[in-house]
mmCIF file of C-alpha atoms in Angstrom:
data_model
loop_
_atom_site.group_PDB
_atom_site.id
_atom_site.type_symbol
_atom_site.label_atom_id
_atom_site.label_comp_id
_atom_site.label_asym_id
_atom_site.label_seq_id
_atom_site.Cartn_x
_atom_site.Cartn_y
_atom_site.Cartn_z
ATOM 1 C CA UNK A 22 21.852 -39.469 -29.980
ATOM 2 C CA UNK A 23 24.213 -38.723 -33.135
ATOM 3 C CA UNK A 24 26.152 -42.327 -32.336
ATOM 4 C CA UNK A 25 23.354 -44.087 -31.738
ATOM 5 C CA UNK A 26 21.621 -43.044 -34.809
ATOM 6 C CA UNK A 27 24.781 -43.650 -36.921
ATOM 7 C CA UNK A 28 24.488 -47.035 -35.121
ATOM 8 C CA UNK A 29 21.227 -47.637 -36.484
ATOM 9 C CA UNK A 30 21.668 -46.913 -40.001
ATOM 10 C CA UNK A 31 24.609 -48.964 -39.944
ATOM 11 C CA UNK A 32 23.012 -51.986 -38.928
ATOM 12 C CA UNK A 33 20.164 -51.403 -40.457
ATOM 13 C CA UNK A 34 22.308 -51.219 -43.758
ATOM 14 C CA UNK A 35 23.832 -54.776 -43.684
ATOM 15 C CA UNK A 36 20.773 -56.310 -42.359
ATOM 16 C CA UNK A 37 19.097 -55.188 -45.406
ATOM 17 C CA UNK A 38 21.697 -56.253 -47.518
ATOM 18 C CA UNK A 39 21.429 -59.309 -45.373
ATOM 19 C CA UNK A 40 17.733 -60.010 -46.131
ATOM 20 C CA UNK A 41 18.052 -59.237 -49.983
ATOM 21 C CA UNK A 42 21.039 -61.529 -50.405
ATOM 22 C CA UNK A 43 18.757 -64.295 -48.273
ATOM 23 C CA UNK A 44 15.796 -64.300 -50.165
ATOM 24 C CA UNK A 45 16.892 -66.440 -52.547
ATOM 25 C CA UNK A 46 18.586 -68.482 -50.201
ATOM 26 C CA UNK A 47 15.516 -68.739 -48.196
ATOM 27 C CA UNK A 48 14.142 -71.004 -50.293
ATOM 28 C CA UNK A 49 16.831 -73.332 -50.284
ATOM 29 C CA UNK A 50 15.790 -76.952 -49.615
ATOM 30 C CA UNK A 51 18.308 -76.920 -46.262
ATOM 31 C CA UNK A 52 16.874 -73.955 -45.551
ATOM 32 C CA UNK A 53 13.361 -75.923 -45.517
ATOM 33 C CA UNK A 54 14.955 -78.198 -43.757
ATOM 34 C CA UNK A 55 13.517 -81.185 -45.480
ATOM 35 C CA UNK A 56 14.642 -84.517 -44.250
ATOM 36 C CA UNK A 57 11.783 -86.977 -45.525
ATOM 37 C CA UNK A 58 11.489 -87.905 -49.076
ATOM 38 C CA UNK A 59 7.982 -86.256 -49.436
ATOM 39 C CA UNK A 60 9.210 -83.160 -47.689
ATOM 40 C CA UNK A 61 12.079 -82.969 -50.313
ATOM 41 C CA UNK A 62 9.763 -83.044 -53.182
ATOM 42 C CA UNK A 63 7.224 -80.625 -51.262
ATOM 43 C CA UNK A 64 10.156 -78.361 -50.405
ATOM 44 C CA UNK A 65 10.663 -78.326 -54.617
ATOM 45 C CA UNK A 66 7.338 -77.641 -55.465
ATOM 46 C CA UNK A 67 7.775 -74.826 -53.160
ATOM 47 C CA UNK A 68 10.751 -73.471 -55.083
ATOM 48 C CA UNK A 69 8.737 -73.716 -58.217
ATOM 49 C CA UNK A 70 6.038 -71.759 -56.307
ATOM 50 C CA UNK A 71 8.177 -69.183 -55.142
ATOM 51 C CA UNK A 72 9.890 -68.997 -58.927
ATOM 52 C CA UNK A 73 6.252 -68.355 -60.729
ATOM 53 C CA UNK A 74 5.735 -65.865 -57.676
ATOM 54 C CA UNK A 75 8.553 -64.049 -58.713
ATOM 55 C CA UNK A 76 7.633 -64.003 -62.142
ATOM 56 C CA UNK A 77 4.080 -62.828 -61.859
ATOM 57 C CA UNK A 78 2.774 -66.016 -62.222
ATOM 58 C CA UNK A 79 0.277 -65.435 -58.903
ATOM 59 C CA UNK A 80 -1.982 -68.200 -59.993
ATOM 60 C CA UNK A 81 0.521 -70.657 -60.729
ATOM 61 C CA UNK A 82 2.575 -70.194 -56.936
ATOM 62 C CA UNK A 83 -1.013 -70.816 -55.686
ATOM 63 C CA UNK A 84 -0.898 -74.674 -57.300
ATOM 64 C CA UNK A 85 2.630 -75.220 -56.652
ATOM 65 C CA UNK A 86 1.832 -74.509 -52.773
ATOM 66 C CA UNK A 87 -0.927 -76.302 -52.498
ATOM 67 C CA UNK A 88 0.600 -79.171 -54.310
ATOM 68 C CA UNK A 89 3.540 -79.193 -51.719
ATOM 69 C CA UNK A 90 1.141 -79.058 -49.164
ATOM 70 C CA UNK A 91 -0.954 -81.973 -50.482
ATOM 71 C CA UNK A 92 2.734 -83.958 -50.339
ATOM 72 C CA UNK A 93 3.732 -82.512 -47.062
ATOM 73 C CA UNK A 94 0.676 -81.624 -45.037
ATOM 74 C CA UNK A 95 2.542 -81.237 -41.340
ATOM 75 C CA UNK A 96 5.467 -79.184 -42.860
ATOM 76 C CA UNK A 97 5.444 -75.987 -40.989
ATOM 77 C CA UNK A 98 7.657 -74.385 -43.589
ATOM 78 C CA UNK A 99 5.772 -74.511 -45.767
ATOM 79 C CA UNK A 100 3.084 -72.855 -44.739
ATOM 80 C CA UNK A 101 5.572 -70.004 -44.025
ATOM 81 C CA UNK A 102 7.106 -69.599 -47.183
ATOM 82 C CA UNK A 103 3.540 -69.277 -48.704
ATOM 83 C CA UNK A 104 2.987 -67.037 -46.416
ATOM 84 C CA UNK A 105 5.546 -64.507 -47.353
ATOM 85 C CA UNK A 106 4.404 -64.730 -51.225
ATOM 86 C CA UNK A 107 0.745 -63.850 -49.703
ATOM 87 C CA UNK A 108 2.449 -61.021 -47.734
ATOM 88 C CA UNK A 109 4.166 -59.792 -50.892
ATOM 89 C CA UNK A 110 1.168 -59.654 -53.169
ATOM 90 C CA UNK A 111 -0.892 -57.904 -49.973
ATOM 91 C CA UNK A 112 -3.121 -60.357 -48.692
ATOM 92 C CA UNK A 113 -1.786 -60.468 -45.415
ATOM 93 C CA UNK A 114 -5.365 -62.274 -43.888
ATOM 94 C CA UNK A 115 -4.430 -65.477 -45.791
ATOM 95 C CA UNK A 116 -0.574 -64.945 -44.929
ATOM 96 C CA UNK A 117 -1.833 -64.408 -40.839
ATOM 97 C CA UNK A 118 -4.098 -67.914 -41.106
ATOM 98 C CA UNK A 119 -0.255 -69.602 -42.806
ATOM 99 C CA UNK A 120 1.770 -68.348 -40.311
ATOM 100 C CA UNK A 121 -0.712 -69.974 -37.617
ATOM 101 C CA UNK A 122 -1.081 -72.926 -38.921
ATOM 102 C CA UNK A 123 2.734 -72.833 -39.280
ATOM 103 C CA UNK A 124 3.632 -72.081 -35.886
ATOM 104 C CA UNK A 125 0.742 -74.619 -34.344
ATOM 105 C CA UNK A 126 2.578 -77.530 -36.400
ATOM 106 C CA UNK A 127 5.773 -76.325 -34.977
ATOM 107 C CA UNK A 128 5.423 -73.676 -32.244
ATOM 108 C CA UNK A 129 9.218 -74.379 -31.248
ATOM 109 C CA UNK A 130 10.510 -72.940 -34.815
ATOM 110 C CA UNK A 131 12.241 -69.720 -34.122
ATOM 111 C CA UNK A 132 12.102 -69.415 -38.421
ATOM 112 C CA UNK A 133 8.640 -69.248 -38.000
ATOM 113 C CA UNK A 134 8.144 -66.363 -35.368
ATOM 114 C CA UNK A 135 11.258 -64.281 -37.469
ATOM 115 C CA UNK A 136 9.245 -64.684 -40.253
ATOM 116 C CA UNK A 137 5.918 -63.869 -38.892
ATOM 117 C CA UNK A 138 7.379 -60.903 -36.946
ATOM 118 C CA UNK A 139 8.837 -59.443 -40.682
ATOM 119 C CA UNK A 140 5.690 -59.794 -42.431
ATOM 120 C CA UNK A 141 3.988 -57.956 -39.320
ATOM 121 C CA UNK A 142 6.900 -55.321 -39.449
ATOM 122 C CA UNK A 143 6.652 -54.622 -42.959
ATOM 123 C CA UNK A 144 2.787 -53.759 -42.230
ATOM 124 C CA UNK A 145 3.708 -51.667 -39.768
ATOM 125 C CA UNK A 146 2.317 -53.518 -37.299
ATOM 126 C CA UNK A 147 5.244 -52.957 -34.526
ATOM 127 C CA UNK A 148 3.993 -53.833 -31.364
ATOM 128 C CA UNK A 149 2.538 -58.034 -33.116
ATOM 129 C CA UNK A 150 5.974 -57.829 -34.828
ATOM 130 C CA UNK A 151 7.555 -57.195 -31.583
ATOM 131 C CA UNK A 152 5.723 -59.746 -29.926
ATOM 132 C CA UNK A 153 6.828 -62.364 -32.881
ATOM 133 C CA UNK A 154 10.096 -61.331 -32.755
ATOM 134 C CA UNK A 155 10.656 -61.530 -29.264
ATOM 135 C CA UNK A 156 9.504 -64.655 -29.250
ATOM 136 C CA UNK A 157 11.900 -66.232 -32.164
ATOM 137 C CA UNK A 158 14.728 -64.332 -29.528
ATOM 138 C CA UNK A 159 13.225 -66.511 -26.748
ATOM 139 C CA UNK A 160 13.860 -69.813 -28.962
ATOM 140 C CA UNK A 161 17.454 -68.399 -30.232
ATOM 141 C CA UNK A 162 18.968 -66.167 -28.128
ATOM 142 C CA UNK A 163 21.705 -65.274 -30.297
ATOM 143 C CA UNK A 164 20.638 -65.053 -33.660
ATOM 144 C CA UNK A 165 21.717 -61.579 -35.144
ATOM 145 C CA UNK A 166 19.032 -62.112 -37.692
ATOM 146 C CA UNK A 167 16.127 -61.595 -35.187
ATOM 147 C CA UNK A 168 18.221 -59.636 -33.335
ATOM 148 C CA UNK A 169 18.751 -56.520 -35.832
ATOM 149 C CA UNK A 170 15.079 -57.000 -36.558
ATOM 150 C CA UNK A 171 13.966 -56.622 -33.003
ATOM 151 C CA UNK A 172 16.160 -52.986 -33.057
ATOM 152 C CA UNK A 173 14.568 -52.040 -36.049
ATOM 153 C CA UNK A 174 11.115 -52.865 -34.528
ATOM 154 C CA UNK A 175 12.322 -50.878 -31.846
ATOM 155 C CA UNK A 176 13.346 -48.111 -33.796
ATOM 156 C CA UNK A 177 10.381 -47.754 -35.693
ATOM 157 C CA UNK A 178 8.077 -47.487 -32.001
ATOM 158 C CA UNK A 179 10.684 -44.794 -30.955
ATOM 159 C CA UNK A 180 12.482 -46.940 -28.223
ATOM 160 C CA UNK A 181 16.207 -45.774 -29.590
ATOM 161 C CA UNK A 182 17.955 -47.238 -26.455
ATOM 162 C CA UNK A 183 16.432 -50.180 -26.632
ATOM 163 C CA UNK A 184 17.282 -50.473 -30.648
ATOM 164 C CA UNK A 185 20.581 -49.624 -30.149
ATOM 165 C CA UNK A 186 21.450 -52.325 -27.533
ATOM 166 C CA UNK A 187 19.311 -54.792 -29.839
ATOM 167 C CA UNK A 188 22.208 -53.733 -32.773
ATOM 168 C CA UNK A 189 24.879 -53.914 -30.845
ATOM 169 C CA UNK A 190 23.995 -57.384 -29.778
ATOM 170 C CA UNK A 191 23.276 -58.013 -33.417
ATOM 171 C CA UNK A 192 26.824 -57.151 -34.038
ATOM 172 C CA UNK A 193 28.549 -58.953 -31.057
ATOM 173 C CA UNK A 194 29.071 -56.328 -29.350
ATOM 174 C CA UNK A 195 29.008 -57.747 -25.909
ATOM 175 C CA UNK A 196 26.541 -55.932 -23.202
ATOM 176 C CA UNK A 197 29.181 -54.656 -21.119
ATOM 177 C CA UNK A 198 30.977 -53.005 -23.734
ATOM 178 C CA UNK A 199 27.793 -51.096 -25.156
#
């Protein structure tokens, strides 16, 4: 119990320093992954959005994001990253009707269901961020990203075995080995 615990906490550890160092990265235009003109400029407005967001500036995000999405109507990611700044200021309804219209422009988008399956965790809603995350695993099988955030998911409901082989797969740590 002691090692997997201290296995826990030390993944746990990086992939929160992991998350705070992406955040601002997340909002990178690769990171969009904007390849048509308008989606460039909608992916901008969205960095403005996110900017005002993080300044208090609720009201303005609001425009910027629907001015991206009145450039870039059938970008799923955007609709994603508006979702989080919902998420953030606790109106998780409006993030819940993003992240589905998100994931029905683009239901193939691991990004998407990682995302979805964080704002669900951070509500505490385990078993719909397991679901989500489990999901984004389906679509990329190896990404340590949803991988540490499926054992954390499975940390929080109690399943410690399960966690643990979810961070050691997170880590590289290959299944015979664990």
């Amino acid at each position: 119990w002691r090692t997997i615990q201290s296995r826990m906490e030390f993944v746990s550890g990086r992939i929160e320093e992991a998350a705070s160092a992406g955040r601002h990265y997340r909002y990178a235009l690769q990171d969009l992954g904007a390849t048509t003109d308008d989606e460039k400029i909608a992916a901008a407005w969205a960095l403005t959005a996110y900017q005002r967001s993080q300044m208090g500036d609720y009201t303005g995000a609001m425009d910027a994001f629907r001015r991206a999405i009145e450039i870039a109507p059938n970008f799923p990611r955007l609709y994603r990253n508006w979702a989080t700044v919902e998420s953030s200021e606790g109106y998780h309804e409006r993030a819940d009707e993003l992240m589905k219209k998100a994931t029905s422009l683009s239901s193939d988008d691991p990004t998407l269901w990682f995302v979805w399956g964080n704002i669900e965790k951070r509500r505490g809603r385990s078993e719909r961020a397991q679901r989500y995350l489990q999901r984004a695993l389906k679509l990329s099988p190896n990404d340590g990203a949803v991988l540490g955030a499926l054992g954390d998911v499975e940390k929080r409901m109690g399943n410690y075995e399960e966690a643990a082989r979810y961070y050691d797969l997170a880590l590289g740590i290959p299944p015979e080995l664990q």
